CSV table of C-alpha atoms and ligand atoms in Angstrom, one decimal:
chain,number,residue,atom,x,y,z
A,347,MET,CA,213.3,33.2,-65.0
A,348,ALA,CA,212.3,36.5,-66.7
A,349,GLU,CA,209.7,36.5,-69.6
A,350,ASP,CA,210.7,37.3,-73.1
A,351,VAL,CA,210.0,40.7,-74.1
A,352,LEU,CA,209.8,41.8,-77.6
A,353,ALA,CA,209.3,45.3,-79.0
A,354,LEU,CA,207.3,44.9,-82.5
A,355,LEU,CA,208.1,48.0,-84.5
A,356,PRO,CA,205.8,48.1,-87.7
A,357,LYS,CA,205.0,50.9,-89.7
A,358,TRP,CA,201.4,51.0,-88.8
A,359,ILE,CA,199.6,49.5,-86.2
A,360,VAL,CA,195.4,49.0,-86.8
A,361,PRO,CA,194.5,47.9,-83.2
A,362,VAL,CA,190.8,47.6,-84.4
A,363,GLU,CA,189.7,48.7,-80.9
A,364,PRO,CA,189.0,51.8,-81.0
A,365,ALA,CA,187.5,51.6,-84.3
A,366,GLY,CA,189.1,53.4,-87.4
A,367,VAL,CA,192.5,54.2,-85.5
A,368,VAL,CA,195.7,53.9,-87.4
A,369,LEU,CA,199.0,54.5,-85.3
A,370,GLU,CA,202.2,55.5,-86.9
A,371,ASP,CA,205.7,55.4,-85.0
A,372,HIS,CA,204.2,53.2,-82.5
A,373,ALA,CA,205.6,49.8,-81.1
A,374,VAL,CA,203.7,47.0,-79.5
A,375,ILE,CA,205.6,45.5,-76.8
A,376,VAL,CA,204.7,41.7,-76.1
A,377,GLN,CA,205.8,40.1,-72.6
A,378,GLY,CA,205.4,36.4,-72.5
A,379,ASP,CA,202.0,35.8,-74.1
A,380,ARG,CA,200.4,39.1,-73.6
A,381,ILE,CA,200.3,42.6,-75.0
A,382,ALA,CA,202.3,44.8,-72.3
A,383,ALA,CA,202.0,48.2,-73.9
A,384,VAL,CA,201.3,49.9,-77.0
A,385,LEU,CA,203.1,53.1,-76.9
A,386,PRO,CA,205.2,55.8,-79.2
A,387,THR,CA,208.5,54.1,-80.5
A,388,GLY,CA,210.8,56.5,-78.6
A,389,GLN,CA,209.4,55.9,-75.5
A,390,ALA,CA,209.2,52.1,-76.2
A,391,ARG,CA,213.2,52.3,-76.4
A,392,ARG,CA,213.3,54.4,-73.3
A,393,ASP,CA,211.2,52.5,-71.1
A,394,TRP,CA,212.0,48.8,-72.6
A,395,PRO,CA,215.5,49.1,-73.1
A,396,GLU,CA,215.9,45.1,-72.6
A,397,ALA,CA,213.3,44.2,-75.2
A,398,GLU,CA,214.2,42.2,-78.3
A,399,GLN,CA,213.5,44.7,-81.2
A,400,VAL,CA,211.7,43.3,-84.4
A,401,MET,CA,211.8,45.5,-87.1
A,402,LEU,CA,208.7,45.5,-89.3
A,403,ASP,CA,209.4,48.1,-92.2
A,404,GLY,CA,206.6,48.6,-94.4
A,405,GLN,CA,204.2,46.4,-92.5
A,406,VAL,CA,200.9,46.8,-90.6
A,407,LEU,CA,200.6,45.1,-87.6
A,408,ILE,CA,196.8,43.6,-86.9
A,409,PRO,CA,195.1,41.7,-84.5
A,410,GLY,CA,195.1,38.2,-85.5
A,411,LEU,CA,192.2,37.4,-87.8
A,412,ILE,CA,189.6,34.9,-86.5
A,413,ASN,CA,187.8,32.6,-88.9
A,414,CYS,CA,184.4,32.1,-87.3
A,415,HIS,CA,183.1,29.3,-89.1
A,416,THR,CA,185.1,26.4,-91.0
A,417,HIS,CA,185.5,22.9,-91.3
A,418,SER,CA,189.2,22.4,-91.4
A,419,ALA,CA,189.6,18.8,-92.3
A,420,MET,CA,187.0,19.2,-95.6
A,421,SER,CA,190.1,21.1,-96.8
A,422,LEU,CA,191.3,17.5,-98.5
A,423,PHE,CA,187.9,17.8,-100.5
A,424,ARG,CA,188.8,21.2,-102.0
A,425,GLY,CA,187.5,21.3,-105.6
A,426,MET,CA,186.3,17.8,-105.4
A,427,ALA,CA,182.5,18.4,-106.1
A,428,ASP,CA,182.0,22.2,-107.2
A,429,ASP,CA,179.1,24.0,-109.0
A,430,LEU,CA,176.1,22.0,-107.4
A,431,PRO,CA,173.3,22.9,-105.1
A,432,LEU,CA,173.6,22.5,-101.3
A,433,MET,CA,171.5,19.5,-100.7
A,434,ASP,CA,173.0,17.5,-104.1
A,435,TRP,CA,176.7,18.3,-102.9
A,436,LEU,CA,175.9,17.3,-99.6
A,437,GLN,CA,174.1,14.2,-100.2
A,438,ASN,CA,175.6,13.0,-103.1
A,439,HIS,CA,179.1,13.8,-102.8
A,440,ILE,CA,180.3,15.2,-99.4
A,441,TRP,CA,178.6,12.8,-97.2
A,442,PRO,CA,179.3,9.7,-99.1
A,443,ALA,CA,182.9,10.6,-99.2
A,444,GLU,CA,182.7,11.5,-95.4
A,445,GLN,CA,181.0,8.1,-94.8
A,446,LYS,CA,183.9,6.3,-96.4
A,447,TRP,CA,187.0,8.4,-95.6
A,448,ALA,CA,186.7,10.8,-92.5
A,449,ASP,CA,188.4,9.0,-90.3
A,450,GLN,CA,190.8,10.2,-87.3
A,451,THR,CA,193.9,10.2,-89.8
A,452,PHE,CA,191.8,12.1,-92.3
A,453,VAL,CA,190.7,14.6,-89.9
A,454,THR,CA,194.2,15.3,-88.6
A,455,GLU,CA,195.8,15.6,-92.1
A,456,GLY,CA,193.1,17.6,-93.2
A,457,THR,CA,192.9,20.0,-90.2
A,458,GLU,CA,197.0,20.4,-90.5
A,459,LEU,CA,196.7,21.4,-94.1
A,460,ALA,CA,193.9,24.2,-93.2
A,461,ILE,CA,195.8,25.4,-90.3
A,462,ALA,CA,198.9,26.0,-92.5
A,463,GLU,CA,196.9,27.7,-94.9
A,464,MET,CA,195.0,29.6,-92.1
A,465,LEU,CA,198.3,30.7,-90.5
A,466,ARG,CA,199.9,31.7,-93.6
A,467,GLY,CA,197.0,34.1,-94.4
A,468,GLY,CA,197.2,35.6,-90.9
A,469,THR,CA,194.3,33.8,-89.1
A,470,THR,CA,195.4,33.0,-85.5
A,471,CYS,CA,192.0,31.5,-84.2
A,472,PHE,CA,189.5,29.3,-85.9
A,473,ASN,CA,185.9,28.1,-84.9
A,474,ASP,CA,185.7,24.6,-86.1
A,475,LEU,CA,182.6,22.2,-86.6
A,476,TYR,CA,183.9,18.5,-87.7
A,477,PHE,CA,184.0,14.8,-86.5
A,478,PHE,CA,187.0,13.6,-84.2
A,479,PRO,CA,187.1,17.3,-82.5
A,480,ASP,CA,189.7,15.3,-80.4
A,481,ALA,CA,191.9,15.2,-83.4
A,482,ILE,CA,191.1,18.6,-84.4
A,483,ALA,CA,192.2,19.8,-80.9
A,484,GLU,CA,195.2,18.0,-80.7
A,485,THR,CA,196.1,19.2,-84.1
A,486,ALA,CA,195.7,22.8,-83.1
A,487,VAL,CA,197.7,22.6,-79.8
A,488,ARG,CA,200.6,21.1,-81.7
A,489,ALA,CA,200.3,23.9,-84.4
A,490,GLY,CA,200.3,26.5,-81.7
A,491,ILE,CA,197.0,28.0,-83.3
A,492,ARG,CA,194.0,29.3,-81.1
A,493,ALA,CA,190.8,27.3,-81.8
A,494,VAL,CA,187.2,26.7,-80.6
A,495,VAL,CA,186.3,23.0,-81.6
A,496,GLY,CA,182.9,22.2,-82.3
A,497,LEU,CA,181.5,19.0,-80.6
A,498,PRO,CA,179.3,17.7,-83.5
A,499,ILE,CA,175.6,16.5,-82.9
A,500,ILE,CA,174.2,14.8,-85.6
A,501,ASN,CA,171.4,12.3,-86.0
A,502,LEU,CA,173.3,10.3,-88.8
A,503,PRO,CA,175.8,7.4,-88.2
A,504,THR,CA,179.4,8.7,-88.8
A,505,ALA,CA,183.0,7.2,-88.3
A,506,TRP,CA,183.1,9.2,-85.1
A,507,ALA,CA,179.8,8.1,-83.5
A,508,GLY,CA,177.2,5.6,-84.4
A,509,SER,CA,174.1,7.9,-83.0
A,510,GLU,CA,173.2,11.2,-81.6
A,511,ALA,CA,173.6,9.9,-78.2
A,512,GLU,CA,176.7,8.7,-78.8
A,513,CYS,CA,177.7,12.4,-80.0
A,514,PHE,CA,177.0,13.5,-77.0
A,515,ASP,CA,178.9,11.1,-75.0
A,516,ARG,CA,182.0,11.3,-77.3
A,517,GLY,CA,181.7,15.1,-77.4
A,518,LEU,CA,181.5,15.7,-73.4
A,519,GLU,CA,184.7,13.5,-73.3
A,520,VAL,CA,186.4,15.8,-75.5
A,521,ALA,CA,185.1,19.0,-73.5
A,522,GLU,CA,186.3,17.5,-70.2
A,523,ALA,CA,189.9,16.7,-71.5
A,524,LEU,CA,190.2,20.3,-73.1
A,525,ALA,CA,189.4,21.7,-69.7
A,526,GLY,CA,192.5,24.0,-68.6
A,527,GLU,CA,193.9,23.8,-72.2
A,528,PRO,CA,195.3,27.6,-72.8
A,529,LEU,CA,194.6,27.8,-76.6
A,530,VAL,CA,191.9,25.5,-77.4
A,531,SER,CA,188.1,25.3,-76.3
A,532,ALA,CA,184.9,23.7,-77.4
A,533,ALA,CA,181.5,24.4,-78.1
A,534,PHE,CA,178.3,22.6,-78.7
A,535,ALA,CA,177.9,22.0,-82.8
A,536,PRO,CA,174.7,20.7,-83.8
A,537,HIS,CA,174.8,20.4,-87.6
A,538,ALA,CA,171.6,21.9,-88.6
A,539,PRO,CA,168.0,21.8,-87.6
A,540,TYR,CA,167.4,19.3,-90.1
A,541,THR,CA,170.0,16.7,-89.0
A,542,VAL,CA,169.3,16.9,-85.1
A,543,THR,CA,166.1,15.8,-82.9
A,544,ASP,CA,164.1,18.0,-80.7
A,545,GLU,CA,165.3,15.7,-77.9
A,546,GLY,CA,168.9,16.6,-78.8
A,547,PHE,CA,168.5,20.4,-79.3
A,548,ARG,CA,166.7,20.3,-75.8
A,549,ARG,CA,169.8,18.6,-74.3
A,550,ILE,CA,172.5,20.9,-76.0
A,551,ALA,CA,170.5,24.0,-74.5
A,552,ALA,CA,170.5,22.3,-71.1
A,553,LEU,CA,174.2,21.3,-71.1
A,554,ALA,CA,175.2,24.6,-72.7
A,555,GLY,CA,173.5,26.7,-69.9
A,556,GLU,CA,175.1,24.5,-67.2
A,557,ARG,CA,178.7,24.6,-68.9
A,558,ASP,CA,178.4,28.2,-70.1
A,559,MET,CA,179.3,26.8,-73.7
A,560,ARG,CA,178.4,28.2,-77.2
A,561,ILE,CA,176.0,26.5,-79.6
A,562,HIS,CA,177.6,26.7,-83.3
A,563,LEU,CA,174.9,25.8,-85.6
A,564,HIS,CA,174.4,26.1,-89.4
A,565,LEU,CA,170.7,27.8,-89.7
A,566,HIS,CA,168.5,29.2,-92.3
A,567,GLU,CA,171.1,28.7,-95.1
A,568,THR,CA,168.8,27.9,-97.7
A,569,ALA,CA,165.3,28.6,-98.5
A,570,GLY,CA,165.0,24.7,-99.0
A,571,GLU,CA,165.9,24.4,-95.5
A,572,VAL,CA,163.0,26.8,-94.0
A,573,GLU,CA,160.6,25.1,-96.6
A,574,GLY,CA,161.5,21.7,-95.1
A,575,SER,CA,161.0,22.9,-91.7
A,576,MET,CA,157.6,24.2,-92.3
A,577,THR,CA,156.7,20.9,-94.0
A,578,GLU,CA,158.1,18.6,-91.0
A,579,HIS,CA,157.3,20.9,-88.0
A,580,GLY,CA,155.0,23.6,-89.2
A,581,MET,CA,157.3,26.4,-88.4
A,582,ARG,CA,160.4,28.0,-89.6
A,583,PRO,CA,163.6,26.5,-88.3
A,584,LEU,CA,164.6,29.8,-86.1
A,585,ALA,CA,160.9,29.3,-84.6
A,586,ARG,CA,161.8,25.8,-83.8
A,587,MET,CA,164.9,26.8,-82.1
A,588,ASP,CA,163.4,29.3,-80.1
A,589,LYS,CA,160.7,26.7,-78.6
A,590,LEU,CA,163.7,24.1,-78.0
A,591,GLY,CA,165.7,27.0,-75.8
A,592,ILE,CA,168.4,27.6,-78.5
A,593,VAL,CA,167.7,31.1,-79.4
A,594,GLY,CA,169.9,33.2,-77.0
A,595,PRO,CA,173.4,34.7,-76.5
A,596,ARG,CA,175.2,31.4,-76.5
A,597,LEU,CA,173.5,30.9,-80.3
A,598,LEU,CA,176.3,31.0,-82.9
A,599,ALA,CA,174.0,31.1,-86.0
A,600,VAL,CA,176.0,30.4,-89.4
A,601,HIS,CA,174.7,31.6,-92.8
A,602,MET,CA,171.1,33.1,-92.2
A,603,THR,CA,170.3,33.7,-95.7
A,604,GLN,CA,166.7,33.6,-95.2
A,605,LEU,CA,165.5,36.2,-92.7
A,606,THR,CA,162.3,38.2,-92.0
A,607,GLY,CA,162.4,41.4,-90.3
A,608,GLU,CA,160.7,40.0,-87.1
A,609,GLU,CA,163.4,37.4,-87.1
A,610,MET,CA,166.3,39.8,-87.5
A,611,ASP,CA,164.6,41.6,-84.2
A,612,LEU,CA,164.5,38.5,-82.4
A,613,LEU,CA,168.0,37.8,-82.9
A,614,ALA,CA,168.7,41.2,-81.9
A,615,GLU,CA,166.8,41.1,-78.5
A,616,ARG,CA,168.3,37.8,-77.7
A,617,GLY,CA,171.9,38.9,-78.2
A,618,CYS,CA,172.5,36.0,-80.6
A,619,HIS,CA,175.6,36.3,-83.1
A,620,VAL,CA,175.4,35.9,-87.0
A,621,PHE,CA,178.1,34.0,-88.7
A,622,HIS,CA,178.5,35.1,-92.4
A,623,CYS,CA,180.1,33.2,-95.1
A,624,PRO,CA,179.6,35.2,-98.1
A,625,GLU,CA,181.7,33.2,-100.5
A,626,SER,CA,180.2,29.9,-99.5
A,627,ASN,CA,176.7,31.3,-100.0
A,628,LEU,CA,177.5,32.6,-103.4
A,629,LYS,CA,179.1,29.6,-104.6
A,630,LEU,CA,176.2,27.3,-103.4
A,631,ALA,CA,173.7,30.1,-104.4
A,632,SER,CA,172.2,29.4,-101.0
A,633,GLY,CA,170.9,33.2,-100.7
A,634,PHE,CA,172.2,36.5,-99.1
A,635,CYS,CA,172.7,37.2,-95.5
A,636,PRO,CA,171.5,40.8,-94.7
A,637,VAL,CA,174.5,41.9,-93.2
A,638,ALA,CA,174.0,45.6,-93.1
A,639,GLU,CA,170.1,45.2,-91.9
A,640,LEU,CA,171.2,43.0,-89.2
A,641,GLU,CA,174.1,45.4,-88.0
A,642,ARG,CA,171.6,48.3,-88.0
A,643,ARG,CA,169.4,46.5,-85.7
A,644,GLY,CA,172.4,45.7,-83.4
A,645,VAL,CA,173.0,42.0,-84.3
A,646,ASN,CA,177.0,41.2,-83.9
A,647,VAL,CA,178.1,39.5,-87.3
A,648,SER,CA,181.3,38.0,-88.0
A,649,VAL,CA,182.9,36.6,-91.2
A,650,GLY,CA,184.1,33.1,-92.0
A,651,THR,CA,185.1,31.2,-94.8
A,652,ASP,CA,183.1,28.0,-94.2
A,653,GLY,CA,185.1,24.8,-95.3
A,654,ALA,CA,187.3,24.8,-98.2
A,655,ALA,CA,185.1,22.2,-100.1
A,656,SER,CA,182.8,25.1,-100.8
A,657,ASN,CA,184.8,28.3,-100.9
A,658,ASN,CA,187.4,26.9,-101.8
A,659,ASP,CA,189.9,28.6,-99.8
A,660,LEU,CA,190.4,29.5,-96.0
A,661,ASP,CA,191.4,33.0,-96.9
A,662,MET,CA,190.0,35.7,-94.4
A,663,ILE,CA,191.6,38.6,-96.1
A,664,GLY,CA,189.8,37.5,-99.1
A,665,GLU,CA,186.6,36.7,-97.0
A,666,ILE,CA,186.3,40.0,-95.5
A,667,ARG,CA,187.0,42.0,-98.5
A,668,THR,CA,183.9,39.7,-100.3
A,669,ALA,CA,181.8,40.7,-97.2
A,670,ALA,CA,182.2,44.3,-97.5
A,671,LEU,CA,181.3,44.2,-101.3
A,672,LEU,CA,178.4,41.8,-100.9
A,673,ALA,CA,177.0,43.6,-98.1
A,674,LYS,CA,176.9,46.9,-100.2
A,675,GLY,CA,175.2,45.1,-103.3
A,676,VAL,CA,172.7,43.5,-101.0
A,677,ALA,CA,171.8,46.4,-99.3
A,678,ARG,CA,172.4,48.6,-102.6
A,679,ASP,CA,174.1,51.1,-100.4
A,680,PRO,CA,177.9,52.0,-100.9
A,681,GLU,CA,178.2,53.2,-97.4
A,682,ALA,CA,176.6,49.8,-96.0
A,683,VAL,CA,179.8,48.1,-93.8
A,684,PRO,CA,182.6,50.4,-94.4
A,685,ALA,CA,186.0,49.3,-94.1
A,686,ALA,CA,186.8,49.3,-90.4
A,687,ARG,CA,183.5,47.5,-89.8
A,688,ALA,CA,184.4,44.8,-92.2
A,689,LEU,CA,187.8,44.4,-90.3
A,690,ALA,CA,186.0,44.2,-87.0
A,691,MET,CA,183.8,41.3,-88.8
A,692,GLY,CA,187.2,39.3,-88.8
A,693,THR,CA,188.6,40.2,-85.6
A,694,ILE,CA,186.8,41.6,-82.4
A,695,ASN,CA,183.2,40.6,-83.3
A,696,PRO,CA,184.0,37.2,-83.6
A,697,ALA,CA,186.0,37.5,-80.5
A,698,ARG,CA,182.8,38.8,-78.8
A,699,ALA,CA,180.5,36.0,-80.4
A,700,LEU,CA,183.0,33.3,-79.0
A,701,GLY,CA,183.1,34.7,-75.5
A,702,LEU,CA,186.8,35.5,-76.0
A,703,GLU,CA,186.9,39.4,-76.4
A,704,ASP,CA,188.9,39.8,-73.2
A,705,ARG,CA,191.6,37.9,-74.5
A,706,ILE,CA,191.7,38.5,-78.3
A,707,GLY,CA,190.3,40.3,-81.6
A,708,SER,CA,192.0,44.0,-80.7
A,709,ILE,CA,195.6,45.3,-80.1
A,710,GLU,CA,195.0,46.4,-76.6
A,711,VAL,CA,197.0,46.0,-73.4
A,712,GLY,CA,196.4,42.8,-71.2
A,713,LYS,CA,195.1,41.1,-74.3
A,714,GLN,CA,196.9,38.0,-75.6
A,715,ALA,CA,199.4,38.6,-78.3
A,716,ASP,CA,197.7,37.2,-81.4
A,717,LEU,CA,199.0,39.3,-84.0
A,718,ALA,CA,199.6,39.5,-88.0
A,719,SER,CA,201.9,41.6,-89.9
A,720,ILE,CA,201.0,42.6,-93.5
A,721,ARG,CA,203.3,44.0,-96.0
A,722,LEU,CA,202.0,47.2,-97.4
A,723,ASP,CA,205.1,48.7,-99.2
A,724,GLY,CA,204.8,46.5,-102.5
A,725,LEU,CA,203.7,48.1,-106.1
A,726,GLU,CA,200.2,46.1,-105.6
A,727,THR,CA,199.4,48.5,-102.5
A,728,ALA,CA,201.2,51.8,-103.6
A,729,PRO,CA,200.1,54.4,-102.6
A,730,VAL,CA,199.0,53.9,-99.1
A,731,HIS,CA,196.4,56.6,-98.8
A,732,ASN,CA,194.4,54.7,-96.3
A,733,VAL,CA,195.6,51.5,-94.2
A,734,ILE,CA,192.4,50.2,-93.3
A,735,SER,CA,190.7,50.7,-96.8
A,736,HIS,CA,194.1,48.8,-98.2
A,737,LEU,CA,193.6,46.0,-95.7
A,738,VAL,CA,189.9,45.4,-96.8
A,739,TYR,CA,190.0,46.5,-100.3
A,740,CYS,CA,193.3,45.9,-101.5
A,741,ALA,CA,195.6,43.5,-99.6
A,742,SER,CA,196.1,39.6,-100.0
A,743,ARG,CA,197.0,36.8,-97.8
A,744,ASN,CA,200.2,36.7,-99.9
A,745,LEU,CA,201.3,39.7,-98.0
A,746,VAL,CA,201.3,38.4,-94.7
A,747,GLU,CA,204.9,38.3,-93.4
A,748,HIS,CA,204.7,37.7,-89.5
A,749,VAL,CA,202.2,36.0,-87.0
A,750,TRP,CA,202.2,35.5,-83.5
A,751,VAL,CA,199.8,33.5,-81.2
A,752,ALA,CA,199.8,34.2,-77.5
A,753,GLY,CA,203.3,35.9,-78.0
A,754,ARG,CA,205.0,32.9,-79.7
A,755,PRO,CA,205.9,33.1,-83.3
A,756,VAL,CA,203.9,30.8,-85.8
A,757,LEU,CA,204.8,32.2,-89.1
A,758,GLU,CA,208.0,34.0,-89.7
A,759,ASN,CA,209.1,35.7,-92.9
A,760,GLY,CA,206.1,33.8,-94.4
A,761,ARG,CA,207.4,30.4,-93.2
A,762,LEU,CA,205.5,28.3,-90.9
A,763,CYS,CA,207.3,27.6,-87.5
A,764,ASN,CA,205.5,24.6,-86.2
A,765,LEU,CA,204.4,22.8,-89.3
A,766,ASP,CA,206.3,21.2,-92.1
A,767,GLU,CA,205.0,22.5,-95.5
A,768,GLN,CA,206.8,19.7,-97.4
A,769,SER,CA,205.2,16.8,-95.1
A,770,ILE,CA,201.7,18.6,-95.2
A,771,LYS,CA,201.8,18.6,-99.0
A,772,GLN,CA,202.9,15.2,-99.5
A,773,GLN,CA,199.9,13.9,-97.2
A,774,SER,CA,197.6,15.9,-99.2
A,775,SER,CA,198.5,14.1,-102.5
A,776,ARG,CA,198.2,10.9,-100.8
A,777,TRP,CA,194.5,11.9,-100.0
A,778,LEU,CA,194.1,13.0,-103.6
A,779,ASP,CA,195.3,9.3,-104.8
A,780,ARG,CA,192.8,7.6,-102.4
A,781,LEU,CA,189.9,10.0,-103.0
A,782,ALA,CA,190.5,9.8,-106.9
A,783,GLU,CA,190.2,5.8,-106.6
A,784,ALA,CA,186.9,5.8,-104.6
A,785,ARG,CA,185.3,8.1,-107.5
B,300,ZN,ZN1,179.4,25.0,-92.8
């Protein structure tokens, strides 16, 4: 049977690669799960007469956004404990709630809520770190979203695994089960330097090398983390990670708000990737990631929301804007991280970091058709002098109209295709009652 062919006809296309380009009067041809052509509209009508035409008047078509760091299930903790420092927030609020509640059902329902929010905001891929990665993967497959699920390694007992050793056993089972899954893959996800043993990190380094997997790790999140490592190990966390074999191109280092010049050079030299979560860092007052400095040294920087418990939303359009604005403030330079570079931090940069750059992150022939269309014909975005500037500095997630993952529609006219919004809202309010009772 012939594959379905769609001709998407937006007002503008921002392919992201090449950087800074805006195409008008062009179509994107989607054949099956792939982008088959990007070509002038007239030519598209001639060359692809059988294609079903999808008119996207007044809309810009962009590659689906990639949320490089989140804890989906924590959406159920949204707004439960705010305005606190990281360790107080974790030790006195989040960890006790997780101990009591974070079972398989919690993770499935929390992840469903998060995926619904992400798809509605134009996010087509997320890199997750939470317990029950099998439940996260199963939910992602059901929702039709692309995901990299972290195999959590933590030296604390949880409902998912009783010990660090058990994390490895259970995590590797999940990795095996996901082999051959087209949209979902796995990465190692040691929680943080202070919650994983030296032996655990050595084992991760060896296994990630053998299996060609990424290592997704919270690192240098706060000054307190660095001080604690100096006291306990006599060295900064990044130096300890280097000693344990973790610092290389597989490392996805989340936060990185505490960095010296030498450390930034080391990250660049080793080809490490930095995952920047500006709103979480601002809310927890963790410090500032030196994004412009890292980019200048050649480090690949991507933007993620972190979990909704510390953000408190999973809005990638908003996060990209915060990243662009904050980078300028931190660098005291309005030219730092211009709009096209900020957009790359939510698309092609995380695709590279996750090792998926041959499949997603830009609108290019041969890549998977992970796409989002955003309305720019309203009052709030008039007049449209510069589409890329608007995407970063003016648009909002409420303007996302259609989303496709691997050529299949997952959001149509702002409505989710595979998930039931009503039942997700009901599930979430049941958790509100349960969590409120526990306090
Ligand atoms: Zn995090």
